[in-house]
PDB file of C-alpha atoms in Angstrom:
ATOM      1  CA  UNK Q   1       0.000   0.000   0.000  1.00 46.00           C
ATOM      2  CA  UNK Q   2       0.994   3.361  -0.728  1.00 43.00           C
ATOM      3  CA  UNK Q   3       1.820   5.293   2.379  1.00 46.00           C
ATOM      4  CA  UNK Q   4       0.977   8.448   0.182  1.00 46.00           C
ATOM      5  CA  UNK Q   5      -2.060   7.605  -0.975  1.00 41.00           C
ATOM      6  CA  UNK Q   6      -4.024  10.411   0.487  1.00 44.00           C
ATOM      7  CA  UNK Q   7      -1.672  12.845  -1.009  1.00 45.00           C
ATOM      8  CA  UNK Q   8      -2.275  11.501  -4.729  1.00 45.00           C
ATOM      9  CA  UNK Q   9      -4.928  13.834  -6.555  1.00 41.00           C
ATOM     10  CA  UNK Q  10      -7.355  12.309  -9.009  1.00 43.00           C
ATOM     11  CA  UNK Q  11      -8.292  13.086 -11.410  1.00 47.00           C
ATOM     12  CA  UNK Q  12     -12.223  13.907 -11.596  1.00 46.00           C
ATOM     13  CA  UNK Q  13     -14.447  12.469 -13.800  1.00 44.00           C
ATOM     14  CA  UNK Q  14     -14.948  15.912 -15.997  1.00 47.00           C
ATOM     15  CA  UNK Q  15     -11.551  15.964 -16.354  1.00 48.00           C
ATOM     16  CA  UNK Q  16     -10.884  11.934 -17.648  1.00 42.00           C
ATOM     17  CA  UNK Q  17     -13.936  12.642 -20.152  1.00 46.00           C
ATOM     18  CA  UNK Q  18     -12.369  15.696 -21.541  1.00 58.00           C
ATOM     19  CA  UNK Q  19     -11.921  16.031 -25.484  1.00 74.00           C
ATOM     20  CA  UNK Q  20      -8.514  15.200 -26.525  1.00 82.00           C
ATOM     21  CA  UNK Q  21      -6.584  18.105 -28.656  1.00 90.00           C
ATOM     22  CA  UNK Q  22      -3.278  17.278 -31.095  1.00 91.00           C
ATOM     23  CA  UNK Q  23      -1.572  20.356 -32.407  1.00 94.00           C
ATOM     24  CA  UNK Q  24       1.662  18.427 -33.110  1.00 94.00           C
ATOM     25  CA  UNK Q  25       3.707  20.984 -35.052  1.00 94.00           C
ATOM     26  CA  UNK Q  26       2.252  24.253 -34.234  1.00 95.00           C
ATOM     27  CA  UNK Q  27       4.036  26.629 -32.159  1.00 95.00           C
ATOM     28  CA  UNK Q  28       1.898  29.213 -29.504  1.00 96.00           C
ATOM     29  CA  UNK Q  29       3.485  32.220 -28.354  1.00 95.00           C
ATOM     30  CA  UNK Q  30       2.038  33.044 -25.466  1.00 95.00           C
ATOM     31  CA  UNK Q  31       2.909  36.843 -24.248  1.00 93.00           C
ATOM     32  CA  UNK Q  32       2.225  37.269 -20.342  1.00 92.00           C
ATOM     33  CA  UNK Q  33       4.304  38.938 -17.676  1.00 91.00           C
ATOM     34  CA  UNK Q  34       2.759  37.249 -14.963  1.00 91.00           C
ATOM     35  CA  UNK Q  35       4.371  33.725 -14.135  1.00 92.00           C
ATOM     36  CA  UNK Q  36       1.935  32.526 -12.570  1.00 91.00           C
ATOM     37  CA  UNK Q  37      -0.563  33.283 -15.472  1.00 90.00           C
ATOM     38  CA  UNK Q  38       1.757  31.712 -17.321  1.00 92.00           C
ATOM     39  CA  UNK Q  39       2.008  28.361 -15.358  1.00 92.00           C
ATOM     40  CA  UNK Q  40      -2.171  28.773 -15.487  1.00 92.00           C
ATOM     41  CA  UNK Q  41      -2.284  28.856 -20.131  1.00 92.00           C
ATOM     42  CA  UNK Q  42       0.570  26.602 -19.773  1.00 93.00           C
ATOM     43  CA  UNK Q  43      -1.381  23.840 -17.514  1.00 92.00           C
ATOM     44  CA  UNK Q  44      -4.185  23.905 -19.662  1.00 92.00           C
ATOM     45  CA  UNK Q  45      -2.492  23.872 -22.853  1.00 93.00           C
ATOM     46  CA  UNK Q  46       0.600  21.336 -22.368  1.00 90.00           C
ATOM     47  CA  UNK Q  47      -1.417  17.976 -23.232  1.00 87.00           C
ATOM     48  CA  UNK Q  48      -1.907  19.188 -26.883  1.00 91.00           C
ATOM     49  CA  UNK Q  49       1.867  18.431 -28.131  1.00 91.00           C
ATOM     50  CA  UNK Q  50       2.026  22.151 -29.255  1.00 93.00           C
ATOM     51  CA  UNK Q  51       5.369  23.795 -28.697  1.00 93.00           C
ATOM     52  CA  UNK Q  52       4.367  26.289 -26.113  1.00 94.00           C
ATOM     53  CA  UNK Q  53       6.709  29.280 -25.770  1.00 94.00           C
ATOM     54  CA  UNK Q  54       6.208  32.097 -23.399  1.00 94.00           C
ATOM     55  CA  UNK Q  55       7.587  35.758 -24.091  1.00 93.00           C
ATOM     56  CA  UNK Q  56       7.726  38.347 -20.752  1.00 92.00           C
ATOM     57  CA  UNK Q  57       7.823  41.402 -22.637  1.00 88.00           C
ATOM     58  CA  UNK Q  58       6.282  42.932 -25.690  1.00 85.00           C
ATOM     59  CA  UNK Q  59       9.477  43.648 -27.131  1.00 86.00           C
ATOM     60  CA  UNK Q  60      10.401  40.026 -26.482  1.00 90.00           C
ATOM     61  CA  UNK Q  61       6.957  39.382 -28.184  1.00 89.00           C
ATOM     62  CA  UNK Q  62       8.338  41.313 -31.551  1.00 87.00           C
ATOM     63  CA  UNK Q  63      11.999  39.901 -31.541  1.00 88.00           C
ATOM     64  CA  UNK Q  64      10.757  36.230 -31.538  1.00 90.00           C
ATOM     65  CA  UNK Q  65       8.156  36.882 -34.066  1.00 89.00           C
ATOM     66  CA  UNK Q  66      10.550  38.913 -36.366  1.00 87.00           C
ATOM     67  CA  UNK Q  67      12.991  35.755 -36.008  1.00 86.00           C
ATOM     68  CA  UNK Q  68      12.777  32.203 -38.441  1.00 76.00           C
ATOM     69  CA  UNK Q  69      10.255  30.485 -35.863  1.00 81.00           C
ATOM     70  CA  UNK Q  70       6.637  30.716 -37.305  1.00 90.00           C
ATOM     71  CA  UNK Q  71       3.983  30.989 -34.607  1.00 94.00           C
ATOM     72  CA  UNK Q  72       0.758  29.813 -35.610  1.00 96.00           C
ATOM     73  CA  UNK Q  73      -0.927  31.475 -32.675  1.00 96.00           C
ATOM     74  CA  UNK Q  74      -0.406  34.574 -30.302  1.00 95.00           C
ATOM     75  CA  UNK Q  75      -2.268  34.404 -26.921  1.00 94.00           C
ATOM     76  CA  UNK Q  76      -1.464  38.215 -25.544  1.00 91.00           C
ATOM     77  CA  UNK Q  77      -2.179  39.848 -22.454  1.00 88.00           C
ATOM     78  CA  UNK Q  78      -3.833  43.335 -22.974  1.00 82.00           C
ATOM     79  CA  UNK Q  79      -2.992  44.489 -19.620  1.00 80.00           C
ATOM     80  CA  UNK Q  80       0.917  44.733 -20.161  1.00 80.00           C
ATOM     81  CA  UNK Q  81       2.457  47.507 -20.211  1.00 77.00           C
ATOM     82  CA  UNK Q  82       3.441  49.768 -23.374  1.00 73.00           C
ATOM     83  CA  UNK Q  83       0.258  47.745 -24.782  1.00 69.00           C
ATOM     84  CA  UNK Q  84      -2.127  50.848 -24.672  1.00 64.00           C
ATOM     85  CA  UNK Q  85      -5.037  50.828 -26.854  1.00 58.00           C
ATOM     86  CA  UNK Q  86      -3.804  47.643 -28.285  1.00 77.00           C
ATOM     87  CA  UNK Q  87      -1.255  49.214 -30.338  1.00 79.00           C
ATOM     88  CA  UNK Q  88       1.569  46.324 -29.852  1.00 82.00           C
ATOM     89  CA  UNK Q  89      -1.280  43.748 -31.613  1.00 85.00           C
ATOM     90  CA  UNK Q  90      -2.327  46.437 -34.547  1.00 85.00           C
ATOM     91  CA  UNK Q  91       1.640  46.295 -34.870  1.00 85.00           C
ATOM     92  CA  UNK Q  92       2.028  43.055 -34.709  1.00 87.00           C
ATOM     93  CA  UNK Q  93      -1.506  42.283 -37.446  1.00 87.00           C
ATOM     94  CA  UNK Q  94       0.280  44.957 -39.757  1.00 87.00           C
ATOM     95  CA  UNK Q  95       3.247  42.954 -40.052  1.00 86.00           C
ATOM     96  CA  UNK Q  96       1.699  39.561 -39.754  1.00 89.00           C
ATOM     97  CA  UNK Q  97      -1.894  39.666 -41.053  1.00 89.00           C
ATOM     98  CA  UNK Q  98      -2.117  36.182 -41.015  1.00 91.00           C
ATOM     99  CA  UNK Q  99      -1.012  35.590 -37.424  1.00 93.00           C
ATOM    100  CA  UNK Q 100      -4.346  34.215 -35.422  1.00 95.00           C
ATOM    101  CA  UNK Q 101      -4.088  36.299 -31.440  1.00 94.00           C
ATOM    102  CA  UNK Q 102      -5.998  35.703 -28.662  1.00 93.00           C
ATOM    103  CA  UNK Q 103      -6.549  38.826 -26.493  1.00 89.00           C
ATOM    104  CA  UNK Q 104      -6.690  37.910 -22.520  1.00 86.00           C
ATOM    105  CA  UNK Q 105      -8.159  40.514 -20.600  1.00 80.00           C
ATOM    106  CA  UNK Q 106      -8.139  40.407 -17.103  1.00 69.00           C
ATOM    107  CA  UNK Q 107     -11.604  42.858 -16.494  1.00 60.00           C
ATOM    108  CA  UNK Q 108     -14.283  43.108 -18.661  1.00 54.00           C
ATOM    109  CA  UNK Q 109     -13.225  46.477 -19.881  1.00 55.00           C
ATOM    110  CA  UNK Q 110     -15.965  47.018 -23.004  1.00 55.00           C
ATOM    111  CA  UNK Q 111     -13.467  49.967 -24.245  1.00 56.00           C
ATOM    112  CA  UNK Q 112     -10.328  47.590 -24.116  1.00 58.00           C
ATOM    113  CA  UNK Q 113     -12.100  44.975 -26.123  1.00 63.00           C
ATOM    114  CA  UNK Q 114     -13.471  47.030 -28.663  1.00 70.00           C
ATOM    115  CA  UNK Q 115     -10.017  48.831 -29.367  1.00 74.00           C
ATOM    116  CA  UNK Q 116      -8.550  44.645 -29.287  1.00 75.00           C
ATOM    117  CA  UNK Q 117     -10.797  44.206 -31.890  1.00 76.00           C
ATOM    118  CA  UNK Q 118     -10.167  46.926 -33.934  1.00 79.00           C
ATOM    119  CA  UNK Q 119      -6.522  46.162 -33.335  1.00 81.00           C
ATOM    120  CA  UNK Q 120      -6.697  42.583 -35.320  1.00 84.00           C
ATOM    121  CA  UNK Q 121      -7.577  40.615 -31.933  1.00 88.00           C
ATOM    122  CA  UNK Q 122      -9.424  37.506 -33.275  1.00 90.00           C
ATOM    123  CA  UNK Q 123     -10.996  36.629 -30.124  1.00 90.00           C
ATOM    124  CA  UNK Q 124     -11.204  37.242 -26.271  1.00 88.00           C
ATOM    125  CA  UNK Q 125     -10.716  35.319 -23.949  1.00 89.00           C
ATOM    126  CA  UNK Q 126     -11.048  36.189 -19.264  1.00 86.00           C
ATOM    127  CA  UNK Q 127      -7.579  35.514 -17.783  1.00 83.00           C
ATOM    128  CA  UNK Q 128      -9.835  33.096 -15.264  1.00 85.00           C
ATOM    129  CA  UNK Q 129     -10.960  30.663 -18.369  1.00 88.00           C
ATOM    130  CA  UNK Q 130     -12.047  27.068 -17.666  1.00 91.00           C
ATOM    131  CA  UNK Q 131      -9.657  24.909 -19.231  1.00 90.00           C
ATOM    132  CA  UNK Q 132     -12.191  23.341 -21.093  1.00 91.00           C
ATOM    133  CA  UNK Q 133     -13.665  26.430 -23.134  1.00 93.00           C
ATOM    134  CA  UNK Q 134      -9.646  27.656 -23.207  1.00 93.00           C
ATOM    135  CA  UNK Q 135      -9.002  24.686 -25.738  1.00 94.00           C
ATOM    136  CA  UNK Q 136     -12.105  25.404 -27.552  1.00 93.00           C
ATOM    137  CA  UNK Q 137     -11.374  28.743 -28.177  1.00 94.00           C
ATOM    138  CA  UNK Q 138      -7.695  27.235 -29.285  1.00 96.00           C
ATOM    139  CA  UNK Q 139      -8.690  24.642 -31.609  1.00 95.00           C
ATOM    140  CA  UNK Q 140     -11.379  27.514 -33.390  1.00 94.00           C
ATOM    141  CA  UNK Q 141      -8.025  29.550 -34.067  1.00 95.00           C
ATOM    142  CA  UNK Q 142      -6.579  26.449 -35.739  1.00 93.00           C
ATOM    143  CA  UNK Q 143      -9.450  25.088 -37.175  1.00 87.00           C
TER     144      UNK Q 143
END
């Protein structure tokens, strides 16, 4: 017997039941300053095989998207700073109009979204997203 056993989690039964996602080959920037927001996207979207790959900085955002790896997907936070009015995605949409982002706003700030929107944003997604719904939203982007 396990002398552990009532420190092993398990899983619950929503979770076991849970649609299975494979995005073998396709690489996610995701842009959050936060760490522990991080860890959160990260959690939810590790199972899928993508290549996850975090940037801490907007500028960090821009020199890894100006470099030979092709992201299939930017999941931003709107929040960050030097991102007023959404000007860092409009920048990033002019370059790469192709590029599917994901805004995550931490509020529901109805001015924030709209200017996302206008910005090239693709979708919105609450910083405090069930997993579930978080790799719905995902697989949309790459469907």
């Amino acid at each position: 017997m396990n002398p552990f056993s009532t420190q092993i989690l398990m899983p619950m039964k929503s979770e076991t039941s849970r649609q299975v996602f494979n995005w073998k080959g396709k690489n996610i920037l995701i842009v959050e300053e936060d760490y522990v927001n991080y860890l959160y996207f990260h959690e939810i979207l590790s199972g899928s095989d993508a290549c996850l790959i975090r940037a801490v900085s907007l500028q960090e955002a821009f020199d890894m998207i100006t470099s030979a790896v092709r992201f299939d997907l930017l999941i931003i936070n709107t929040g960050m700073q030097g991102n007023e009015n959404c000007r860092s995605i409009k920048r990033i949409k002019l370059l790469w109009p192709g590029l599917r982002v994901i805004a995550i706003a931490g509020c529901e700030c109805k001015g924030r979204n709209k200017r996302c929107y206008h910005a090239g944003c693709d979708t919105k997604i609450n910083e405090h997203i069930e997993s579930s719904e978080m790799m719905a939203v995902v697989n949309e982007m790459f469907a």
